[in-house]
Structures are given as C-alpha cells and as structure tokens.
Tab-separated table of C-alpha atoms in Angstrom:
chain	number	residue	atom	x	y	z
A	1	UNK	CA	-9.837	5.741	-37.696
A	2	UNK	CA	-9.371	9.342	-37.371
A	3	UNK	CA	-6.212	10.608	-39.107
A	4	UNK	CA	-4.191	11.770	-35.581
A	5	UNK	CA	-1.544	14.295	-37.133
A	6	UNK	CA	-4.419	16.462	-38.201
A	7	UNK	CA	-6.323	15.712	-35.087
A	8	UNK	CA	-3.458	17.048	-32.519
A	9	UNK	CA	-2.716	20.146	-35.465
A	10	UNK	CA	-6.597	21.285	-34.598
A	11	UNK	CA	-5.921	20.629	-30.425
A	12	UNK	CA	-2.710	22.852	-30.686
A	13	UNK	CA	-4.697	25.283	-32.483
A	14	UNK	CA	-7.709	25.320	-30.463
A	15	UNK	CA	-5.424	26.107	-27.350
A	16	UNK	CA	-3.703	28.978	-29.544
A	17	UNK	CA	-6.281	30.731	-30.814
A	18	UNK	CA	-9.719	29.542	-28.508
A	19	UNK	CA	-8.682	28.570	-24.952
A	20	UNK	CA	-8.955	31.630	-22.761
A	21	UNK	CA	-5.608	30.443	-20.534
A	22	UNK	CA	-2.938	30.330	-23.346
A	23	UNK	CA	-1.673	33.734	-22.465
A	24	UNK	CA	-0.715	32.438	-18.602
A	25	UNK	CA	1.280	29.258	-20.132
A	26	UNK	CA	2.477	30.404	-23.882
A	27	UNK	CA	5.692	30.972	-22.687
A	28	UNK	CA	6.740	27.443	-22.282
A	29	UNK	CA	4.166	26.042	-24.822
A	30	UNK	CA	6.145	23.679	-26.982
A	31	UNK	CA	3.955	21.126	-29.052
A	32	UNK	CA	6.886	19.908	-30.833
A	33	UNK	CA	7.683	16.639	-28.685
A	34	UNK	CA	4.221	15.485	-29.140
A	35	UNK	CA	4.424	15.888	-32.779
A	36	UNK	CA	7.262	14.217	-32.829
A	37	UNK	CA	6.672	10.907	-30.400
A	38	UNK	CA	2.664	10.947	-32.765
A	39	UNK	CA	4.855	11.032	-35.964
A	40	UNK	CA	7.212	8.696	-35.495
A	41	UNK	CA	4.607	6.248	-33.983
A	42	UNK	CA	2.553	6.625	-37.263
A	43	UNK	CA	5.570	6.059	-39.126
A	44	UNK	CA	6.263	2.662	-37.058
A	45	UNK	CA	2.693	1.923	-37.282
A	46	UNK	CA	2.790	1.475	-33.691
A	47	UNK	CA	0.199	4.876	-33.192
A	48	UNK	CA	-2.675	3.571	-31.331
A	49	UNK	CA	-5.778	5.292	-29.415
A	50	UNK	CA	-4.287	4.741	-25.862
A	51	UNK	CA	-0.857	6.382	-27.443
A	52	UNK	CA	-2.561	9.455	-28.497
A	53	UNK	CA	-4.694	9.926	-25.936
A	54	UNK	CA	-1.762	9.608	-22.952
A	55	UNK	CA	-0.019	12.220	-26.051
A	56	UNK	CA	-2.657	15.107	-25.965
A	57	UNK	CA	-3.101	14.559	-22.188
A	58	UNK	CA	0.327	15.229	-21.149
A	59	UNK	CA	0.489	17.954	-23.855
A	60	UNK	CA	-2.843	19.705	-21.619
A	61	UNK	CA	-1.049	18.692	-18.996
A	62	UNK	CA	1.494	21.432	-19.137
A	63	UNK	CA	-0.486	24.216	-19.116
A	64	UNK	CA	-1.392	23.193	-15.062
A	65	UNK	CA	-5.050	24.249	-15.960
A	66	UNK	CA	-7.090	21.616	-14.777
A	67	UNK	CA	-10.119	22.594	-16.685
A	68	UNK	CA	-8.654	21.173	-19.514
A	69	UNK	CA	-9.898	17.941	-20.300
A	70	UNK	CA	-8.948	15.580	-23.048
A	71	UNK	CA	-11.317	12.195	-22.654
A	72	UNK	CA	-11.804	9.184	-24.506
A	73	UNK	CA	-15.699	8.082	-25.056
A	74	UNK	CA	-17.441	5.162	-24.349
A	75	UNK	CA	-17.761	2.799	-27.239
A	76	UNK	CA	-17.679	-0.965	-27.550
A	77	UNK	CA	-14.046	-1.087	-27.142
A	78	UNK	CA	-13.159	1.714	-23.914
A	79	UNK	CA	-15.615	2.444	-20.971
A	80	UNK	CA	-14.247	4.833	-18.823
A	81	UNK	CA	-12.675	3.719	-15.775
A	82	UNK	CA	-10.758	4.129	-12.583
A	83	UNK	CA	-7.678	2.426	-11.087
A	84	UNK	CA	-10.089	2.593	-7.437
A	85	UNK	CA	-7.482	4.440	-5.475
A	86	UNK	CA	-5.930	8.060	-5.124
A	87	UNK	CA	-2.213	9.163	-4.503
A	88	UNK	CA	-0.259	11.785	-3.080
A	89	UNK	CA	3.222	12.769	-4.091
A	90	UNK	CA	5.509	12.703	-0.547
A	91	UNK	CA	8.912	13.015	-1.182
A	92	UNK	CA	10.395	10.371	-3.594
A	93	UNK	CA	7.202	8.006	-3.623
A	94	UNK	CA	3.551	8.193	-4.404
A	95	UNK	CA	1.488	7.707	-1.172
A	96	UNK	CA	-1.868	6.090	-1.281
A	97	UNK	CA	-4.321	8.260	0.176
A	98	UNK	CA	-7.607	7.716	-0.571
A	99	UNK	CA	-8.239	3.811	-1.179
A	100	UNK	CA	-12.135	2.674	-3.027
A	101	UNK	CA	-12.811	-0.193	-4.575
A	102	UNK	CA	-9.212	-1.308	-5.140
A	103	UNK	CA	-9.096	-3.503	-2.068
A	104	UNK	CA	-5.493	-4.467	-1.883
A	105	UNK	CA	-4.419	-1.447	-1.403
A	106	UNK	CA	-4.876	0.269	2.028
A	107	UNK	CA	-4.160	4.223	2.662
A	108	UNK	CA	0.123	4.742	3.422
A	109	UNK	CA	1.008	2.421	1.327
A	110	UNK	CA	3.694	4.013	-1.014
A	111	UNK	CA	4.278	3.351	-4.679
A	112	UNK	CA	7.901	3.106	-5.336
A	113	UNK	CA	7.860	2.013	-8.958
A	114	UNK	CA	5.537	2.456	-11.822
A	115	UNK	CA	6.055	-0.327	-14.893
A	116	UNK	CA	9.274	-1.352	-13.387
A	117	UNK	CA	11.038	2.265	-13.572
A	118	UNK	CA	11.588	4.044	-9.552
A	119	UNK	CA	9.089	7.145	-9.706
A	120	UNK	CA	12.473	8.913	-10.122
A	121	UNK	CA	12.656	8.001	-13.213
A	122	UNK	CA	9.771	9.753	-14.700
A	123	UNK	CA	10.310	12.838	-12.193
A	124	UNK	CA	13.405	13.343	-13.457
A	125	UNK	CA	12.647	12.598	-17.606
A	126	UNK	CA	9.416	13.775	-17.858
A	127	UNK	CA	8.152	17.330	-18.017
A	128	UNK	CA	6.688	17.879	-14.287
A	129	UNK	CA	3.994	19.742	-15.724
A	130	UNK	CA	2.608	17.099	-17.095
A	131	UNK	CA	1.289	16.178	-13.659
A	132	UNK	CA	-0.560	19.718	-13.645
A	133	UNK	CA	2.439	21.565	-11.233
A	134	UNK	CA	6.244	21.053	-11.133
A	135	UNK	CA	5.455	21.432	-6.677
A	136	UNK	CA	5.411	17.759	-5.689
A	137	UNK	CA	2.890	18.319	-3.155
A	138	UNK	CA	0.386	19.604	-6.043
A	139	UNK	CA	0.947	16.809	-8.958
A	140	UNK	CA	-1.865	14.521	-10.271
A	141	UNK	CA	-0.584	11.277	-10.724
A	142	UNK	CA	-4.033	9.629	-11.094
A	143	UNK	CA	-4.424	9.840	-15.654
A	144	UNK	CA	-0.777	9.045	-15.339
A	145	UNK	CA	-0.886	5.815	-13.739
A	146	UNK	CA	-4.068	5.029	-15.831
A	147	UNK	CA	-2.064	4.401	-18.300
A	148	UNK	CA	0.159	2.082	-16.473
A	149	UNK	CA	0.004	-1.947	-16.095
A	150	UNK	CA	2.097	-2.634	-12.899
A	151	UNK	CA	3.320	-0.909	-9.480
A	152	UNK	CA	5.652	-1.815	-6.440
A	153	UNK	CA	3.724	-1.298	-3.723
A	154	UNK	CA	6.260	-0.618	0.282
A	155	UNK	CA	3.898	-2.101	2.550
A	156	UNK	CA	5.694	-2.219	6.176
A	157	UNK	CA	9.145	-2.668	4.282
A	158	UNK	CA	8.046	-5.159	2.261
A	159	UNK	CA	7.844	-4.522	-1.857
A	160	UNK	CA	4.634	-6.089	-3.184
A	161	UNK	CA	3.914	-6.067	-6.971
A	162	UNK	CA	0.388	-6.140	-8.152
A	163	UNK	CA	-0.837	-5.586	-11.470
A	164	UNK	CA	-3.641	-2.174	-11.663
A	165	UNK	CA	-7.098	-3.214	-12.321
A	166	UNK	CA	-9.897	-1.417	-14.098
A	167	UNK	CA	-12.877	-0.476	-11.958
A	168	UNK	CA	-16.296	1.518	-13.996
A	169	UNK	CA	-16.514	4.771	-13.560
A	170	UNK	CA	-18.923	6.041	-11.215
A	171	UNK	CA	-20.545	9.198	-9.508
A	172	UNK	CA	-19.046	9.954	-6.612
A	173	UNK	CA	-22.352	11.413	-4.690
A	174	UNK	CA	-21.649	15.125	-2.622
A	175	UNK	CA	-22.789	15.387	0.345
A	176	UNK	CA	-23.120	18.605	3.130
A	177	UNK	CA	-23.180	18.239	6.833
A	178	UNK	CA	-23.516	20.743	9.757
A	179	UNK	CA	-22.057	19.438	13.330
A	180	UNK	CA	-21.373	21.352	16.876
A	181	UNK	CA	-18.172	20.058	17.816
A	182	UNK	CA	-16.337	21.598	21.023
A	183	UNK	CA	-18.286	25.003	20.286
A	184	UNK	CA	-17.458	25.199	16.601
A	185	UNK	CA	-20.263	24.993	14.295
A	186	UNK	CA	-18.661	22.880	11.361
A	187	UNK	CA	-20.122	22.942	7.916
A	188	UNK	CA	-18.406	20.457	5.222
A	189	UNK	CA	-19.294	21.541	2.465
A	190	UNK	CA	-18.808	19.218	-0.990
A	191	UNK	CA	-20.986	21.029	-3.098
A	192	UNK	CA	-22.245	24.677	-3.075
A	193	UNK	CA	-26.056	24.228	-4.134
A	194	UNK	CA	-29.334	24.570	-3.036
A	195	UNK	CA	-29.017	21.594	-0.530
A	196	UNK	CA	-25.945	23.954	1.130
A	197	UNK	CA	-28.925	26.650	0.961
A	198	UNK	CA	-31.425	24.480	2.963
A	199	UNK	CA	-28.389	22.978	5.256
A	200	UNK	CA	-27.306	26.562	6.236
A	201	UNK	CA	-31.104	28.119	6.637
A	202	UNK	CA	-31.873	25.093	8.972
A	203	UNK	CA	-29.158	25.719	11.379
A	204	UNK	CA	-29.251	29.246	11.377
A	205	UNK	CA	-29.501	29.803	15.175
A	206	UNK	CA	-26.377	27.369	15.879
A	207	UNK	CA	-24.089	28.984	13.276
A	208	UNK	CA	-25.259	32.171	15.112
A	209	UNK	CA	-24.690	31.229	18.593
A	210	UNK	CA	-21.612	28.950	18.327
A	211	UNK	CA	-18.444	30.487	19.369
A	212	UNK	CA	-16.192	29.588	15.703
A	213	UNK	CA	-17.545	28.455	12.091
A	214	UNK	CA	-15.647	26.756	10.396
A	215	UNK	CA	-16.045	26.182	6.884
A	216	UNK	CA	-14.575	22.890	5.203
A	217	UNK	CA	-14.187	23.028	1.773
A	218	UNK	CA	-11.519	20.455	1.310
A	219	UNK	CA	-14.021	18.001	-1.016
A	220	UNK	CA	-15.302	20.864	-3.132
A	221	UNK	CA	-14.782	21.080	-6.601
A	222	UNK	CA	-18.173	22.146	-7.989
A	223	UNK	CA	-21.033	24.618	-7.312
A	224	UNK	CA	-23.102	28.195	-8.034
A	225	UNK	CA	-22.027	31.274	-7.114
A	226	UNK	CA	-25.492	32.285	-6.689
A	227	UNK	CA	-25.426	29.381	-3.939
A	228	UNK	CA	-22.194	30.984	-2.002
A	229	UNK	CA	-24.303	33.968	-1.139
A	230	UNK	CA	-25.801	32.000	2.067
A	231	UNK	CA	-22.404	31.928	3.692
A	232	UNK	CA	-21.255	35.612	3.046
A	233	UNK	CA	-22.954	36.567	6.438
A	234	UNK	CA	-20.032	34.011	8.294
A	235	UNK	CA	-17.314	35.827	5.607
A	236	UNK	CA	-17.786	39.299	5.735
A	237	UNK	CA	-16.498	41.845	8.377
A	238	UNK	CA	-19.225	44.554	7.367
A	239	UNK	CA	-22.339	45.332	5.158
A	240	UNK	CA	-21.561	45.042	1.532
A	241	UNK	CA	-23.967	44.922	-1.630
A	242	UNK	CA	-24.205	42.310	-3.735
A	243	UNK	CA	-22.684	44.276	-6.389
A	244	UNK	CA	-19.941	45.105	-4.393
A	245	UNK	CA	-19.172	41.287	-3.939
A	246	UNK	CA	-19.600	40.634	-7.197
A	247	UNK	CA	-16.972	43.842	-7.997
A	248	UNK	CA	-14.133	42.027	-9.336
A	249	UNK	CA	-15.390	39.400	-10.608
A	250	UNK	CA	-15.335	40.241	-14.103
A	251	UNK	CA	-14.719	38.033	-17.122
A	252	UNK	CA	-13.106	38.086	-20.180
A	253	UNK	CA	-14.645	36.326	-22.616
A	254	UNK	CA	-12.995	34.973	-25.950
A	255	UNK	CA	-15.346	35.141	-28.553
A	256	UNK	CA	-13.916	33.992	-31.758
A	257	UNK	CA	-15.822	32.628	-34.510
A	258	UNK	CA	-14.913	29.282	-33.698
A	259	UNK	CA	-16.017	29.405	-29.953
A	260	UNK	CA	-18.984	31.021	-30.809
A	261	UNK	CA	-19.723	28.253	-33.881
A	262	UNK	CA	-19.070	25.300	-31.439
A	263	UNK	CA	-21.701	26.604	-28.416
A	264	UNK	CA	-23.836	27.880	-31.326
A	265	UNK	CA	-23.808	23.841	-32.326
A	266	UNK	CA	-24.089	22.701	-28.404
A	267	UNK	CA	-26.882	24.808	-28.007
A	268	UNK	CA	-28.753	23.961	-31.057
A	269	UNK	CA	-28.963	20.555	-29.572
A	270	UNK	CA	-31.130	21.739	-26.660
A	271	UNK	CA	-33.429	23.461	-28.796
A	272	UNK	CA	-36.232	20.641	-28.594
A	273	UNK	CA	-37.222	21.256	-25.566
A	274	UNK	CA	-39.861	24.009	-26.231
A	275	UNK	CA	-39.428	25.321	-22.651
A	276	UNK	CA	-35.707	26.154	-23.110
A	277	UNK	CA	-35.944	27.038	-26.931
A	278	UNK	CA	-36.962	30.934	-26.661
A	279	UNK	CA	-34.103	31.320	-23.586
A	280	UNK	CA	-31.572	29.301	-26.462
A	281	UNK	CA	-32.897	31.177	-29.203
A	282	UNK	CA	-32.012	34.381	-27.483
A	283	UNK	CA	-28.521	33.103	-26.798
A	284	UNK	CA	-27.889	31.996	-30.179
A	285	UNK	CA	-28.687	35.511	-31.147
A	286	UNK	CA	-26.653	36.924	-28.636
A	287	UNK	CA	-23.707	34.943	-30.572
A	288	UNK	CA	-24.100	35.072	-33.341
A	289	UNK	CA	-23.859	39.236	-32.777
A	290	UNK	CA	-20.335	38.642	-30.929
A	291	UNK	CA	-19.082	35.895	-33.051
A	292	UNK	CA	-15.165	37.502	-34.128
A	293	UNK	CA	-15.104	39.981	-31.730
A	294	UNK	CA	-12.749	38.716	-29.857
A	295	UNK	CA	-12.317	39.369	-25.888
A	296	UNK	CA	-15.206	41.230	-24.266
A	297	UNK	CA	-15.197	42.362	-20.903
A	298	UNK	CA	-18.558	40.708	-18.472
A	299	UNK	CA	-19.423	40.162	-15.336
A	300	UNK	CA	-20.872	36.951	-13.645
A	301	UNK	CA	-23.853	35.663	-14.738
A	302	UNK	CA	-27.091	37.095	-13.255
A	303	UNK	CA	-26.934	35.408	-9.287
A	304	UNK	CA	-30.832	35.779	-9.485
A	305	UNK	CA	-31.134	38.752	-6.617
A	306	UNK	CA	-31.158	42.365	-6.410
A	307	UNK	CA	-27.768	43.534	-7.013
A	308	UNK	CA	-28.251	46.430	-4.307
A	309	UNK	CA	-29.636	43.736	-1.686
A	310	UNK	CA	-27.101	44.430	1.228
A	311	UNK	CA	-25.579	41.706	2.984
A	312	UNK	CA	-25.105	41.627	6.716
A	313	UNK	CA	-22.063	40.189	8.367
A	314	UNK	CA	-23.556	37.867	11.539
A	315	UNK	CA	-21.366	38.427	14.449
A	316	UNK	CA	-18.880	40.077	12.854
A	317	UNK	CA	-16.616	40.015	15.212
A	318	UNK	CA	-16.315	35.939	15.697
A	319	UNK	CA	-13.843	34.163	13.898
A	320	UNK	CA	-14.305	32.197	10.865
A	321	UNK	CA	-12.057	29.967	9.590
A	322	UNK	CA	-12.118	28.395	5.880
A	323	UNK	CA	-10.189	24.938	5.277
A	324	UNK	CA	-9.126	24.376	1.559
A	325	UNK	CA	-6.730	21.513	-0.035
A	326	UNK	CA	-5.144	21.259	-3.669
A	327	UNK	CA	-8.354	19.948	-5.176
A	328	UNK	CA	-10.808	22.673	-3.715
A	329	UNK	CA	-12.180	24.334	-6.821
A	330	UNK	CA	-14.798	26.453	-8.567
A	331	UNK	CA	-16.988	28.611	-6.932
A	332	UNK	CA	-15.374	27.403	-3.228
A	333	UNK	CA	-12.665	29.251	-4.897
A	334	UNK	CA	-14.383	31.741	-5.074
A	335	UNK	CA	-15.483	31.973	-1.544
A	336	UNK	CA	-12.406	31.804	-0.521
A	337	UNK	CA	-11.277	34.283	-2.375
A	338	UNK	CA	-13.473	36.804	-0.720
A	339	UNK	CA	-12.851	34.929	2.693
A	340	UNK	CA	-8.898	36.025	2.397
A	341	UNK	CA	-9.968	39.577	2.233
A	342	UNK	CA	-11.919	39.645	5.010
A	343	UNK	CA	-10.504	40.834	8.587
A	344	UNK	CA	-12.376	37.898	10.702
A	345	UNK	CA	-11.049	34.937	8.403
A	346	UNK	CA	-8.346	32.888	8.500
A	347	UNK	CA	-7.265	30.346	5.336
A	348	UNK	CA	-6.028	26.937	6.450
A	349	UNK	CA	-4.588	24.078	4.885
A	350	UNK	CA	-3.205	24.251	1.345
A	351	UNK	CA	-3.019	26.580	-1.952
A	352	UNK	CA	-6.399	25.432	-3.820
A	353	UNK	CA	-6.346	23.936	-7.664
A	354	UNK	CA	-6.459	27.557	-9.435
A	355	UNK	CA	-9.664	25.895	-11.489
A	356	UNK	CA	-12.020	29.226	-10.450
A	357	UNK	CA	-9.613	31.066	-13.195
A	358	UNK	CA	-10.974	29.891	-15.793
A	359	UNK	CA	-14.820	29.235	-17.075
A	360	UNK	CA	-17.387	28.488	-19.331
A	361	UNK	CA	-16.286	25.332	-20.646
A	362	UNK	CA	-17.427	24.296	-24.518
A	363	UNK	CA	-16.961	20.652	-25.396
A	364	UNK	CA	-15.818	19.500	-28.894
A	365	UNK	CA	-16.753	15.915	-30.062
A	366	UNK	CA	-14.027	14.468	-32.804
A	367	UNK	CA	-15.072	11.589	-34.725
A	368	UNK	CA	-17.000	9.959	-31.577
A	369	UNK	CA	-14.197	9.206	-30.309
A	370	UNK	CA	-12.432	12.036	-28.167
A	371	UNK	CA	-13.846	14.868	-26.455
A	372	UNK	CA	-11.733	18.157	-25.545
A	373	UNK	CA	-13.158	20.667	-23.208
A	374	UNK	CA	-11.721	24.121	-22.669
A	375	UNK	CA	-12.321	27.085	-21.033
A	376	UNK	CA	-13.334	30.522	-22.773
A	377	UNK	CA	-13.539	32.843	-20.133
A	378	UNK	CA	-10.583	33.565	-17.715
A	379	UNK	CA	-10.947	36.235	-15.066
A	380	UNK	CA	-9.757	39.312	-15.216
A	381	UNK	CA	-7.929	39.755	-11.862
A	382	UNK	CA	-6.155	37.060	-12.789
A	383	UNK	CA	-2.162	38.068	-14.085
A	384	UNK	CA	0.615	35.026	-14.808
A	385	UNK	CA	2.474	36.522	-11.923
A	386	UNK	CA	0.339	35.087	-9.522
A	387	UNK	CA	-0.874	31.127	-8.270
A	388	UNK	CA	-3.491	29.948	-9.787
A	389	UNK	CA	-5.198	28.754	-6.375
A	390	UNK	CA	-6.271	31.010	-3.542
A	391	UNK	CA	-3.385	30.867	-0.382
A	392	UNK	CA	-3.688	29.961	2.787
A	393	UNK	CA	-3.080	32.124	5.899
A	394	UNK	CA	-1.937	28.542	7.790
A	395	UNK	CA	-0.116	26.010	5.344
A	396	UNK	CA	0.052	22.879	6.490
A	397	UNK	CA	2.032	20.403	4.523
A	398	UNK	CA	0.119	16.987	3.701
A	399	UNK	CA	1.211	14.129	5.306
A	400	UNK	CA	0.230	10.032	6.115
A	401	UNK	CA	-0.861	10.811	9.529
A	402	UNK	CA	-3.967	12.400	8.046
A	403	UNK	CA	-5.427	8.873	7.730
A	404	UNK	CA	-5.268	8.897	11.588
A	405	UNK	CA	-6.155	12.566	12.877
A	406	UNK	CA	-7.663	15.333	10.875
A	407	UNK	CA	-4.872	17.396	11.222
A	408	UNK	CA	-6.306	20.092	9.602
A	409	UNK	CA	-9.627	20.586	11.657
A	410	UNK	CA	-7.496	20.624	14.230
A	411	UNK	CA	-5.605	23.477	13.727
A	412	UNK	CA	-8.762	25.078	12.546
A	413	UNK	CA	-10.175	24.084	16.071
A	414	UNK	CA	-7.466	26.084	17.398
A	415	UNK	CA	-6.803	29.322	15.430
C-alpha cells in the first residue's frame, strides 16, 4: 500500500511547480483541508483507496481545469465504472439528463438527496469548485455521485429511493452526420477527424448551395486542429493564410526537468516500434536539450500544410451559425474561437468547458495504482481575467424541455 501523505505531498507539488494552469487558480489554492481530512484518516486508520482518491479529486477539482485527471486503475479489486446516467444542476436539484444503461431512471427526473443529505447540503458545505465551477449551470456532479451509495429520486411528486449501481466502463463511439433540414445544411459534429474531412468533402455542393450552415458542436470534446481546417471556408469572412489562423495560437510550454523526465520515460516506452523510434529518438533529443528551461514560447504543432496556403471563405456572405454547450472542448474550442471573430458567425447555446486552454497532457503512473494527468502547455492568449470557455453570442439557459424539442437548433434555425 502506497504511503498516501507522501503521495498527495508529490500531487500538490506537481500542480506547483509542473502543471501549466497553476498561475490561473494559485490564488485560492489551499491544500491544507486535504491534508488534514488524509491525516486524520491515517491516524484513525480509517484512510482507504476510495477516501483518497474522492481526496485528490476534489482537491483537482478546484482548479475548474478539466484536463486534470486523477484516476484509479484497473486491478483485481476496482474496474472502472459508471453510475449509467448524466445530471444537470437546475436550481436546487440535480436533473437527469442523459439516461444509459441505468434503466430506472428516465431523463427529468430530479435528484433531491444524495446519501440521505438535500443537495443543499453539500452546495452549501462543500467548496463549489469542487464540481469544476461555483455557476450551477456548469458543475460536474457525475465523480461526485460516484462516490455515493443512495439517491432520492422526484419522479411526478413522488420521492423514490434507489440504491446507484455500477455499470463497466465503455467507449462511447463519435459519430458525424450532415442533414438538409428546412434549407440549413446541418453538420453535428462529435469528433473533428479525418471522418469530419471525408463527411465535409462529400457534401461539398450542399454546404455550398444551402441557404445557413450550421455547425453543432454540442457532443465534441476531442479532435485535430489540422482536421478543423475543412470548415474554415463556412467560418471565415475573407481570405486568410494558414499562418494567419494559426497567429495566436501560441503555446507556452513548461519545461522543467521533471516534465521533461516523465515524457522522456512515456516516450521511451514507444521506442520498440522501429517505425516510430528515429521520430522518438529525435524528440527525446529535443528534451533532453530543453529539460530546466522552463517556459518556452511555440506555436501549434505542424497542421501538415503549407503555412502560406490561403484559405477561401465560401459564400462569405451567408450566415453560419456554431452551437456549443458546457462540455464542448478541445480543438471545437478552438473553432469556435475563430468562429466568434468572424463577421458572418453567430455563437449559440452556452459558454464551452475552457479545456482548449490547456494541452499536452503527460500521465504519471504511482505504484499501479493511480494515474494523474496534467497539462504542460497553456496558451498564451489566455489571462485569469477571462472564462475559460469560448462565449456565446445567444445564451440560452439549459432546461428539461430539451428532452422534448432541441431548443437550441431551433434558435439556430432562426438567427
């Protein structure tokens, strides 16, 4: 059994000195309730796994940076799982809003108490960070209530109590579609990748002759930048470069000797395959030069196309409009970012997650047993001062009646 003190002393100090957000949350960074709840657990010999683990979440937790992940791995004991449903934080109660395999649950059902206590209870004694933002409408209840055993369910004013299940883990599989729908051409887009390439070269006259495009990127929390480039004709109001999109985009990277030990040690690992091992060997070098340096100033990684290439706006004069919710992340970030600055867009739904901030995740394996990833890159547009997520032009607060009408392509529909 790993010994925890020294465990969450080598967290705290990986966020202090390695993670590339602790300047945006050191203000209220204050480890010292987690020390104390670990120690005097140890000293009660009541400090378990599930204990520390729901410790060093919450502690993450309060830096709202969803890119920092504290997970427990599989063994013969824990296999990752899922309570099968998603919430939503309306009001005083936790909405159901996304139901899967937990089937006695259905969506607008409301959670009014978690282990017996009113959800007031924790709102009001717990940190509100540690549900990623202190704005209801943005909190992530789902690790929380992973940790839970029982929840009163309001089902048509009746309570129900039912005790959470464990469902495996799975893949959730991304999917792209394309649809004319009363003149729009509609592209929801899950994942920004090659198949978003092929989707959007395939329907290339429609998006062209269709009187709106809308862009959904609601369900999108992954991607490649390089992949975003076959939608900047539908974003941009005139010719630009691709160095000019890419202006801005700059990194800073933190590159102490610790980061640059642990992705030294990641890479190392992919060194047998002898098609990769020149490409790794190069990057090894390439760290082991800027090992200590500290921050250095980059820009994205190569997008694979001539940097001068210019890009040119289709119908630049029809509107586009770009849908994004509180989970929309990564390199949809991105595009949205550059959609907000362009004349013939218009941003609607709700703030995204603020993920796209920071990058370049390196993953640290203690004892087998836990695995923290963090971010070493944060970009450098980005000041405290400001969200995390990209805004929208239209906000639209969430509520149950989404389950029945897509309230938000419909005010796309209609911008």
């Amino acid at each position: 059994m790993p010994r925890y003190d020294q465990l969450f002393q080598e967290i705290v100090h990986t966020l202090k000195e390695d993670y590339a957000g602790f300047v945006m949350c050191q203000d209220h960074h204050d480890p010292r309730p987690y020390v104390h709840t670990i120690g005097t657990a140890f000293m009660q010999k009541t400090l378990n796994e599930d204990l520390f683990f729901r410790q060093v979440n919450q502690y993450l937790a309060e830096t709202t940076d969803r890119n920092l992940r504290f997970q427990r791995r599989p063994d013969s004991d824990y296999q990752p799982f899922t309570n099968g449903f998603f919430t939503r934080r309306t009001g005083a109660v936790l909405t159901i809003s996304e139901v899967r395999e937990e089937d006695r649950l259905q969506p607008k059902d409301e959670i009014v108490a978690i282990n017996g206590q009113p959800l007031s209870f924790y709102t009001e004694t717990l940190n509100k960070k540690i549900f990623y933002a202190e704005e209801k409408e943005r909190q992530l209840w789902t690790g929380f209530l992973k940790m839970a055993d029982r929840i009163s369910v309001r089902r048509n004013g009746q309570i129900h109590e039912l005790t959470l299940r464990r469902f495996p883990k799975r893949e959730i599989v991304k999917t792209n579609t394309f649809a004319i729908e009363e003149g729009c051409a509609v592209l929801r887009i899950e994942r920004i990748d090659e198949t978003l390439e092929a989707l959007v070269t395939a329907h290339q006259a429609a998006l062209a002759e269709a009187q709106k495009v809308i862009l959904d990127l609601r369900h999108c929390e992954e991607g490649w930048e390089s992949s975003m480039l076959c939608l900047l004709p539908y974003i941009l109001d005139h010719p630009m470069s691709i160095a000019e999109v890419m202006e801005g985009q700059g990194l800073l990277t933190h590159y102490t000797e610790k980061n640059c030990r642990r992705r030294i040690e990641q890479l190392e690992a992919m060194k047998s395959d002898p098609q990769l091992e020149p490409m790794i060997s190069e990057m090894i070098e390439e760290l082991e030069a800027k090992a200590g340096l500290g921050w250095i100033l980059e820009t994205e990684a190569d997008w694979g196309v001539d940097e001068e290439e210019l890009i040119h706006p289709v119908n630049a004069e029809r509107k586009t409009v770009v849908i994004l919710d509180f989970l929309t992340a990564g390199a949809a970030e991105e595009l949205a970012e550059l959609a907000s600055q362009s004349a013939r867009c218009t941003l609607v739904g709700r703030m995204s997650s603020g993920r796209y901030q920071t990058c370049n995740l390196i993953s640290v394996v203690f004892d087998d047993q836990f695995q923290l990833d963090y971010p070493i890159s944060r970009r450098k547009a980005w000041n405290k001062d400001q969200p995390r997520g990209v805004r929208c032009d239209i906000e639209l607060a969430w509520t149950p009646q989404e389950w029945d009408e897509d309230l938000l392509m419909e005010a796309a529909k209609t911008v």
